XYZ file of C-alpha atoms in Angstrom:
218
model
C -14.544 -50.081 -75.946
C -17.592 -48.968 -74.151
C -20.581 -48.747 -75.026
C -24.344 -46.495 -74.172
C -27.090 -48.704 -72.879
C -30.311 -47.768 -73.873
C -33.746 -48.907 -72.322
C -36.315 -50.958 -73.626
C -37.994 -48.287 -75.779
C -34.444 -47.379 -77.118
C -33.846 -44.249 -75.118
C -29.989 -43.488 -73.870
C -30.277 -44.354 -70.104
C -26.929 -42.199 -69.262
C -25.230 -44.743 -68.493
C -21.848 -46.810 -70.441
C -20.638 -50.338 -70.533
C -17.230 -51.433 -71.326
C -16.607 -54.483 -73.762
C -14.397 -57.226 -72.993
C -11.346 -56.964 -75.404
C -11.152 -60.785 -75.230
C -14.305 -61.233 -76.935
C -15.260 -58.215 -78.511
C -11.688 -56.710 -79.326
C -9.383 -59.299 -80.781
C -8.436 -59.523 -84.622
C -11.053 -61.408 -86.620
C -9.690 -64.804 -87.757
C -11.395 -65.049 -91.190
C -10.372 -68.926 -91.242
C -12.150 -69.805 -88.123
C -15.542 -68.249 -89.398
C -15.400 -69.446 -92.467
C -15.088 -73.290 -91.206
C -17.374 -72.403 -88.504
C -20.322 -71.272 -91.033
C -19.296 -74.094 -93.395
C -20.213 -76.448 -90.363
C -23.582 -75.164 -89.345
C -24.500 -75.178 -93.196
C -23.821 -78.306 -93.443
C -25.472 -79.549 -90.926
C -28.520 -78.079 -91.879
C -28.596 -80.641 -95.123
C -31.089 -84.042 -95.085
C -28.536 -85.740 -97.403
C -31.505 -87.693 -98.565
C -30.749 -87.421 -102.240
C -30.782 -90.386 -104.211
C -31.200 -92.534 -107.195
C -31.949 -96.062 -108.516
C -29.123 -97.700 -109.422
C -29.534 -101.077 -111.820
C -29.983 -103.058 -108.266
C -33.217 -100.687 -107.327
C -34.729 -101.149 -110.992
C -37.773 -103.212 -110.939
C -37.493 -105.920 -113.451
C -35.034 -107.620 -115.251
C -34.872 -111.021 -114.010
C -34.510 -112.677 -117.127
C -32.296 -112.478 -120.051
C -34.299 -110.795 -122.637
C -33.518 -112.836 -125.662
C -31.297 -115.198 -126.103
C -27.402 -115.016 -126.550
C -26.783 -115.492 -130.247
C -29.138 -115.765 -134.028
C -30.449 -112.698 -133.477
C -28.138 -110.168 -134.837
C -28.313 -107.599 -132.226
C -26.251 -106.951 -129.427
C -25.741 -108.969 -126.317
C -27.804 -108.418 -123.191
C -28.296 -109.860 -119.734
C -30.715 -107.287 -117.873
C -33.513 -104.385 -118.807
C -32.305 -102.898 -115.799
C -28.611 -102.378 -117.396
C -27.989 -98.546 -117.321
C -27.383 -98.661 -121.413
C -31.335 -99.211 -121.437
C -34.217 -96.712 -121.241
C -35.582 -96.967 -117.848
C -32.398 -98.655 -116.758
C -29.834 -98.017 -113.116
C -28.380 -94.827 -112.950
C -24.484 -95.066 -113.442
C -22.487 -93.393 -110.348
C -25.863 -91.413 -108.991
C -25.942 -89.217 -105.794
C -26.799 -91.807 -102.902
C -27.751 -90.527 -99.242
C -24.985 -89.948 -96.785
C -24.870 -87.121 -94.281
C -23.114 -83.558 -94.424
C -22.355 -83.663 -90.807
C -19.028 -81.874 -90.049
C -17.039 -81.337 -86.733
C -15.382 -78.336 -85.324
C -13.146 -78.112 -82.364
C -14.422 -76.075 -79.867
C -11.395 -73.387 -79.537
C -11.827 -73.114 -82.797
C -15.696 -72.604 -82.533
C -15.005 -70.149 -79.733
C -12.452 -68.192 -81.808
C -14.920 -68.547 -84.765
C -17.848 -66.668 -82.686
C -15.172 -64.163 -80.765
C -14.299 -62.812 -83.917
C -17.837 -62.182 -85.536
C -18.393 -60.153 -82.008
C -14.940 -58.179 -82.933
C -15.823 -58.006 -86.635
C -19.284 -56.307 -85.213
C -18.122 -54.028 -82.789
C -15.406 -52.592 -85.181
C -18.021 -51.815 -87.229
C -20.023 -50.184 -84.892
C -22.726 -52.213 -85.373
C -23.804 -53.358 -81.569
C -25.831 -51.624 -79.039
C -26.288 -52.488 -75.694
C -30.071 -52.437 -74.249
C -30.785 -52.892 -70.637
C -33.658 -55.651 -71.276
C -36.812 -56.245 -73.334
C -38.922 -56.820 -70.218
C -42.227 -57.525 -72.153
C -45.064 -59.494 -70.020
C -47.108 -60.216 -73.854
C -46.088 -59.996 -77.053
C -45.395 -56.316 -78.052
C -44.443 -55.875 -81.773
C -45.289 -52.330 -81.362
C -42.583 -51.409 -79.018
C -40.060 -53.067 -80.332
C -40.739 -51.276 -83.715
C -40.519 -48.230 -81.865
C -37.481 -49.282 -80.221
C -35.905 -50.043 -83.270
C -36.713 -47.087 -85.051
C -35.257 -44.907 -82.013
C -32.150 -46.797 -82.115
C -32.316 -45.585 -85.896
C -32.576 -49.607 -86.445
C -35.313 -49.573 -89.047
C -34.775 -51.532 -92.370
C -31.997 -52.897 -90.785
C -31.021 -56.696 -90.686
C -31.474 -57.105 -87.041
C -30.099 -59.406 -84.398
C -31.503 -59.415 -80.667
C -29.388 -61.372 -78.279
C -31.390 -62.044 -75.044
C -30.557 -63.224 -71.538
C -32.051 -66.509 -71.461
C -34.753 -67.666 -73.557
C -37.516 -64.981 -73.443
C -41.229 -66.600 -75.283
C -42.651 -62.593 -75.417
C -39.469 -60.949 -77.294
C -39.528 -63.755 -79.705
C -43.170 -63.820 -80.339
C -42.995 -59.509 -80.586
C -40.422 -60.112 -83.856
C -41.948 -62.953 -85.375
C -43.613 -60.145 -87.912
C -40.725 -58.251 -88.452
C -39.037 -60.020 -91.301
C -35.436 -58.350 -90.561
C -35.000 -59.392 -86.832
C -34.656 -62.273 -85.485
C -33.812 -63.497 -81.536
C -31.259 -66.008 -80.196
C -30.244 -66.660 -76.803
C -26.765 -64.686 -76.302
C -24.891 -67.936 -75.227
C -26.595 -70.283 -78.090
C -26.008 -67.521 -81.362
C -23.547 -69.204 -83.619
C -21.157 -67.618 -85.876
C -23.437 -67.881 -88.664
C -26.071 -65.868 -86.743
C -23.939 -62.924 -85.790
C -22.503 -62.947 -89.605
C -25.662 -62.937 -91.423
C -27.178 -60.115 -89.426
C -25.704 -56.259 -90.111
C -26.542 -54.658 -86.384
C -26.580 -56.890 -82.980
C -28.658 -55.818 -80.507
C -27.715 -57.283 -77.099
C -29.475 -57.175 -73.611
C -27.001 -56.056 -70.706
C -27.520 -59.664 -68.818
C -26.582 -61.287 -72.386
C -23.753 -59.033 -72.303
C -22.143 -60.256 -69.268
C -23.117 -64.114 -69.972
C -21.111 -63.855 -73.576
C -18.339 -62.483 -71.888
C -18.575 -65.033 -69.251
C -18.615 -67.659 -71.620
C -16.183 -66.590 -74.130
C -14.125 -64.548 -72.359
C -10.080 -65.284 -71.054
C -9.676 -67.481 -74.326
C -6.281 -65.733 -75.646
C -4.464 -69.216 -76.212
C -7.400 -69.884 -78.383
C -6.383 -67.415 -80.936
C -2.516 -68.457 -80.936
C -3.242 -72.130 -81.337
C -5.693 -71.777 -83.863
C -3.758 -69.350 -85.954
């Protein structure tokens, strides 16, 4: 598939990239993102939830009346969970959410979102957002000449770039990610990816010539 490259103000340079088939042309493995977003999820829980059970109570360390010649019930603690202001029977205790993912099947996971994307012709190719300050401005106007605007926007850069990030901090649709570092969960939960030409050919160097990948994790 190739593709138009535009410049940084979202004009059509002339000019045409092709996309690696191996990452941007295989058949999206469903599977593989949905465990790969079901990681990163839950990852992102604290797993600090919790509750007193009868051991956390305060009190209760005497028997509040004795056994019998009262004519009520039995009891050894306040803190029993039958009481008001008692444990908490079988509560949620912390434990973490972390979950692992092999990597083949993390690569496959994040080759497939790039697939999904490009058959739905939602990626375009710029050469780079070479911005010495902060420029919200022009990447509005790049946006809107890529007919962009309103949309749920993606910007994959070469390398980590401080003035691109800082230009869509106000635009509450786009976000940035380095093109090597996006996970499947960022190219899934964005509708148009917008990729610098450098990020381009570090993707494909990174995720590219994985075809075993597919078979074994199929």
């Amino acid at each position: 598939m190739k593709l138009m490259v535009h410049d940084h103000a979202g004009n059509a340079t002339g000019r045409e990239v092709e996309l690696n088939d191996s990452v941007f042309g295989i058949e999206p493995h469903d599977h593989a993102m949905y465990l790969a977003v079901k990681v990163q999820l839950a990852r992102q829980r604290q797993g600090t939830h919790a509750s007193r059970n009868r051991s956390l109570v305060q009190g209760g360390g005497r028997k509040p009346w004795r056994q019998k010649g009262r004519g009520t019930a039995r009891a050894g603690t306040i803190r029993s969970p039958l009481w008001r202001h008692g444990g908490t029977i079988f509560g949620p205790t912390p434990h973490p959410y972390k979950m692992e993912l092999p990597k083949k099947v993390n690569r496959l996971a994040r080759r497939s979102a790039l697939s999904a994307r490009a058959q739905e012709e939602a990626i375009r190719i710029v050469e780079n957002f070479s911005y010495d300050a902060p420029a919200t401005k022009k990447l509005m106007t790049a946006l809107d000449a890529l007919k962009l605007a309103g949309e749920k926007v993606l910007i994959l850069t070469d390398g980590y770039s401080p003035n691109v990030l800082r230009s869509a901090q106000n635009l509450a649709k786009c976000s940035v990610r380095v093109g090597t570092e996006a996970s499947t969960y960022d190219l899934l939960n964005h509708r148009v990816l917008l990729i610098e030409e450098g990020a381009l050919a570090s993707i494909t160097e990174v995720l590219g010539g994985t075809e075993r990948a597919t078979e074994e994790a199929a």
